[in-house]
CSV table of C-alpha atoms in Angstrom, one decimal:
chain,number,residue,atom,x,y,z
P,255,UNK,CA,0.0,0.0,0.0
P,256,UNK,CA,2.0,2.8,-1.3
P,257,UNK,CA,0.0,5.5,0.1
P,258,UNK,CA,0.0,4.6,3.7
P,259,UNK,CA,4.1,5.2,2.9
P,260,UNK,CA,3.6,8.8,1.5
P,261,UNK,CA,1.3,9.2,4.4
P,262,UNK,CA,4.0,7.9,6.7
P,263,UNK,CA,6.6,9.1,4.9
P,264,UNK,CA,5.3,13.0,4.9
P,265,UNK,CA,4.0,13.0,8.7
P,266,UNK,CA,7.5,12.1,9.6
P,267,UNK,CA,8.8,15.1,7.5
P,268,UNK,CA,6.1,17.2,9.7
P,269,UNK,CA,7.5,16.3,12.9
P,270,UNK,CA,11.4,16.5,11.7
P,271,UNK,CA,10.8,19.6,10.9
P,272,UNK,CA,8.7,20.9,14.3
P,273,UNK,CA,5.1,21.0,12.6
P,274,UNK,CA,5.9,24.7,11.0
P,275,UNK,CA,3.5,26.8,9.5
P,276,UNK,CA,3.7,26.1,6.0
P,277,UNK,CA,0.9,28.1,4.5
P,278,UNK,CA,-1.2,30.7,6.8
P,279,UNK,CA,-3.0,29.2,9.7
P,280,UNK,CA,-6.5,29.7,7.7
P,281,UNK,CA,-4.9,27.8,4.4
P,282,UNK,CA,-4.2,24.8,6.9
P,283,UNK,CA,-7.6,25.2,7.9
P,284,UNK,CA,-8.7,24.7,4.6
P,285,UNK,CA,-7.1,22.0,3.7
P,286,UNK,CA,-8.2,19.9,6.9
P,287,UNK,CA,-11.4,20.7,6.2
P,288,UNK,CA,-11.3,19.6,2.6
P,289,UNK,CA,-9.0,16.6,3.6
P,290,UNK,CA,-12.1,16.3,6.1
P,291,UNK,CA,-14.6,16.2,3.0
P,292,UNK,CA,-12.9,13.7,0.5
P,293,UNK,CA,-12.5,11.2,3.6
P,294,UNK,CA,-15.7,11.1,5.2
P,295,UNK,CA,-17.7,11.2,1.6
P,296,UNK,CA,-15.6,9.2,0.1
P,297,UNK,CA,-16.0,6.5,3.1
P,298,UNK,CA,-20.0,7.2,3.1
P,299,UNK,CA,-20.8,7.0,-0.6
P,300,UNK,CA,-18.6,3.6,-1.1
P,301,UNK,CA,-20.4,2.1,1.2
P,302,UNK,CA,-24.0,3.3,-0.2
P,303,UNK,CA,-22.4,2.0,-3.2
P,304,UNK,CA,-21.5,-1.0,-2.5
P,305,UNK,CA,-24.8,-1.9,-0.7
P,306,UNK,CA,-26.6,-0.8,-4.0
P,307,UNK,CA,-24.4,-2.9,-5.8
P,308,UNK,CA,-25.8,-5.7,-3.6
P,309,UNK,CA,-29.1,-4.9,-4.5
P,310,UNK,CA,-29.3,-5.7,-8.1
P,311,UNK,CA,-27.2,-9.0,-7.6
P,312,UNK,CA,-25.7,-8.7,-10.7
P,313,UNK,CA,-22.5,-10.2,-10.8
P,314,UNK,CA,-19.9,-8.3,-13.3
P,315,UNK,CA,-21.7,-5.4,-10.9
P,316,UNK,CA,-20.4,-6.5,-8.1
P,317,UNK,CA,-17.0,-7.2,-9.0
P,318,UNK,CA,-16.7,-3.7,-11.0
P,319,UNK,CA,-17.7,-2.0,-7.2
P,320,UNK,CA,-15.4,-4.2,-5.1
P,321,UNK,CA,-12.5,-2.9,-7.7
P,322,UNK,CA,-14.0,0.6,-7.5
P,323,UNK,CA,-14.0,1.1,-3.6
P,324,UNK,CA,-10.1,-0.2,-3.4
P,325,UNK,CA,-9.5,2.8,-6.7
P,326,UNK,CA,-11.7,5.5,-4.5
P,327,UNK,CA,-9.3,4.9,-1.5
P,328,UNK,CA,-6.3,5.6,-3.4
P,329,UNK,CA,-7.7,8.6,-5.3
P,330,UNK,CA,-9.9,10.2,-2.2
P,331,UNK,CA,-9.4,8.1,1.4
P,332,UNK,CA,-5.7,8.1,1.2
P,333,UNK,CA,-5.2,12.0,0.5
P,334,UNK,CA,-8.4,12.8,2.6
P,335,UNK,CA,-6.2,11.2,5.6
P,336,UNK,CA,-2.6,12.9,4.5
P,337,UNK,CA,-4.3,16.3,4.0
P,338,UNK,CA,-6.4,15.7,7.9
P,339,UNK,CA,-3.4,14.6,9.3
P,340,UNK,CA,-0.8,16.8,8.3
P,341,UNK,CA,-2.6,20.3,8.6
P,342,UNK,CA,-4.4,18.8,11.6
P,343,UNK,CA,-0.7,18.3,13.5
P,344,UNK,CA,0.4,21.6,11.8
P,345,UNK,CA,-2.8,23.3,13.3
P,346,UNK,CA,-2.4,21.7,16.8
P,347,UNK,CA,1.0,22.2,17.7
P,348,UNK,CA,0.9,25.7,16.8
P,349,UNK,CA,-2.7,27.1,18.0
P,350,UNK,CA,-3.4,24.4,20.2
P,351,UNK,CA,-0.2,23.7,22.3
P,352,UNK,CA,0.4,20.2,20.9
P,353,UNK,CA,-1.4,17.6,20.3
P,354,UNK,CA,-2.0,16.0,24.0
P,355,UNK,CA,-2.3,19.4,25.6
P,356,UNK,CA,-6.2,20.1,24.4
P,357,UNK,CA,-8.1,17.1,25.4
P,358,UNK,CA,-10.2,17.3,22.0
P,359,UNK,CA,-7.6,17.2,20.0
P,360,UNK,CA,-5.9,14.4,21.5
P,361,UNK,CA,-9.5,12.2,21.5
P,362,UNK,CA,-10.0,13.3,17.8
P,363,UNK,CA,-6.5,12.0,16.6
P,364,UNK,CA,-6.9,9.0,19.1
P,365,UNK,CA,-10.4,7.7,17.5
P,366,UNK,CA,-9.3,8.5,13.7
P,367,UNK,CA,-6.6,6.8,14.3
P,368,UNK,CA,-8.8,3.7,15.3
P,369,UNK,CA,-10.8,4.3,12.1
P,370,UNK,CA,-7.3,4.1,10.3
P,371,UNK,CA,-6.4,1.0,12.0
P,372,UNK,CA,-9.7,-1.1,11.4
P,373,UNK,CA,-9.3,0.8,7.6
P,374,UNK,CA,-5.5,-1.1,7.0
P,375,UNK,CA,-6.1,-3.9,9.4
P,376,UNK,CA,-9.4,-5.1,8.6
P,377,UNK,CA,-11.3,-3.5,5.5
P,378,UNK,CA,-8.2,-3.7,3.0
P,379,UNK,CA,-8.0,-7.5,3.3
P,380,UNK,CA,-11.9,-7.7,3.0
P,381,UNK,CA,-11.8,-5.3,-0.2
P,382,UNK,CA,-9.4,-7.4,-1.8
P,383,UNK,CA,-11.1,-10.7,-0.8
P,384,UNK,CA,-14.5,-9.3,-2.5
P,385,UNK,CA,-12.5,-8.3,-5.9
P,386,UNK,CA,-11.0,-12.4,-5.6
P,387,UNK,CA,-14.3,-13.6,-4.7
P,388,UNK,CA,-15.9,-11.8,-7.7
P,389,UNK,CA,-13.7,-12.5,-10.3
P,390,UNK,CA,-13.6,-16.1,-11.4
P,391,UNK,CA,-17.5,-15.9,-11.5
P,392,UNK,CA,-17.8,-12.6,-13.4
P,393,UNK,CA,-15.3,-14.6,-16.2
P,394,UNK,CA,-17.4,-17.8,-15.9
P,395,UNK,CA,-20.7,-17.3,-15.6
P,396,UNK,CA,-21.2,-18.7,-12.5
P,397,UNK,CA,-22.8,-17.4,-9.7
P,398,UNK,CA,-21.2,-15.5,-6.8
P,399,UNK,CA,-20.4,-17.7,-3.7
P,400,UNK,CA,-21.9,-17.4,-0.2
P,401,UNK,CA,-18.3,-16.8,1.5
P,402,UNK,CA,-18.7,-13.4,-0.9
P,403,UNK,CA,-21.6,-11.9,0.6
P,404,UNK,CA,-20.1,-13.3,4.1
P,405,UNK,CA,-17.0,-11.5,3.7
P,406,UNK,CA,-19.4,-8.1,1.8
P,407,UNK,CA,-21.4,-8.1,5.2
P,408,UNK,CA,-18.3,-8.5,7.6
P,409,UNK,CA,-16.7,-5.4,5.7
P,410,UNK,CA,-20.5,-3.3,6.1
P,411,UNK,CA,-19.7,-4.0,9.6
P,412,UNK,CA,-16.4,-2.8,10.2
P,413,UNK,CA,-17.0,0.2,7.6
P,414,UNK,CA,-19.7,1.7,10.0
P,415,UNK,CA,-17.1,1.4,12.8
P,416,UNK,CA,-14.5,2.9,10.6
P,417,UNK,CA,-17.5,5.2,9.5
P,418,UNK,CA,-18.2,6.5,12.8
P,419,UNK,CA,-15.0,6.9,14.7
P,420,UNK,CA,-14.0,9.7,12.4
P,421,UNK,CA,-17.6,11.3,12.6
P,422,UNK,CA,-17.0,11.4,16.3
P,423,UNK,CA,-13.4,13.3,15.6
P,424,UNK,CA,-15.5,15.8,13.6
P,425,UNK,CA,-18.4,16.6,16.3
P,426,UNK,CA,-14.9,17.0,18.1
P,427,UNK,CA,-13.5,19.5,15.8
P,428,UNK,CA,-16.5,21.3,15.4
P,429,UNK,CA,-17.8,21.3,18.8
P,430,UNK,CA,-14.2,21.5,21.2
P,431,UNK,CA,-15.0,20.3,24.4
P,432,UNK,CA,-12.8,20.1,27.2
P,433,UNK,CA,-12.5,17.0,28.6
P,434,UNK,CA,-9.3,17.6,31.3
């Protein structure tokens, strides 16, 4: 997954380099929010997707939306979560006082980074299991096996966790309670 490594690779940069101000605070603003955006709709309308994909039970379908949602997270998850991250750290270590100095911030970056986790951990293997599963009966003709709508329901599980943690770290954002 070469985009968790750009990820990786450019937070490290970030905190190298102390976090500075690259671009006014409000630009940084900006791009979190927009980062903000791509992720959450892209995570929302892939699984709508995919769950209408299911509806029709077609089969070449199905295997056309389990390739699509693994393509949407290249082109919209993975720089949703390198634009949140990086002007999110940028943003809290210089307005904010660092990241585990404001309790919001801190339980923000803690759940998203749960979402990330059950993202790479869990929902990647299932996305590529579903494109497997489809393939050899999209070629074929036959019909899709059970262990694919197994696997499709396990990953419309762990997408609404991975849905929701982040929603939380926006109410956060928005909201900024102080919780010590």
């Amino acid at each position: 997954m070469a985009e968790i490594a750009i990820i990786g690779a450019v937070l490290t940069l970030l905190s190298i380099a102390g976090y500075p101000l690259i671009l006014p605070y409000q630009w940084h603003k900006l791009l979190h929010i927009f980062g903000a955006v791509i992720f959450l709709g892209n995570i929302i309308v892939t699984g709508v997707w995919m769950a209408l994909a299911e509806q029709n039970k077609d089969k070449p379908t199905l295997h056309f939306a389990s390739r699509v949602v693994n393509w949407a997270d290249v082109f919209f998850t993975a720089p949703g979560v390198l634009l949140i991250l990086a002007n999110g750290l940028i943003m809290a270590m210089n307005a904010w006082g660092g990241l585990l100095n404001t309790s919001w911030v801190a339980l923000a970056l803690f759940l998203f980074t749960l979402s990330g986790i059950v993202w790479v951990g869990v929902l990647v293997r299932y996305q590529n299991r579903l494109i497997q599963l489809s393939s050899n009966p999209v070629a074929s003709g036959e019909q899709l096996p059970e262990a694919y709508f197994q696997t499709l329901h396990r990953w419309y599980f762990w997408g609404v966790v991975a849905t929701i943690l982040p929603l939380i770290s926006l109410v956060l954002m928005v909201i900024k309670p102080r919780f010590w």
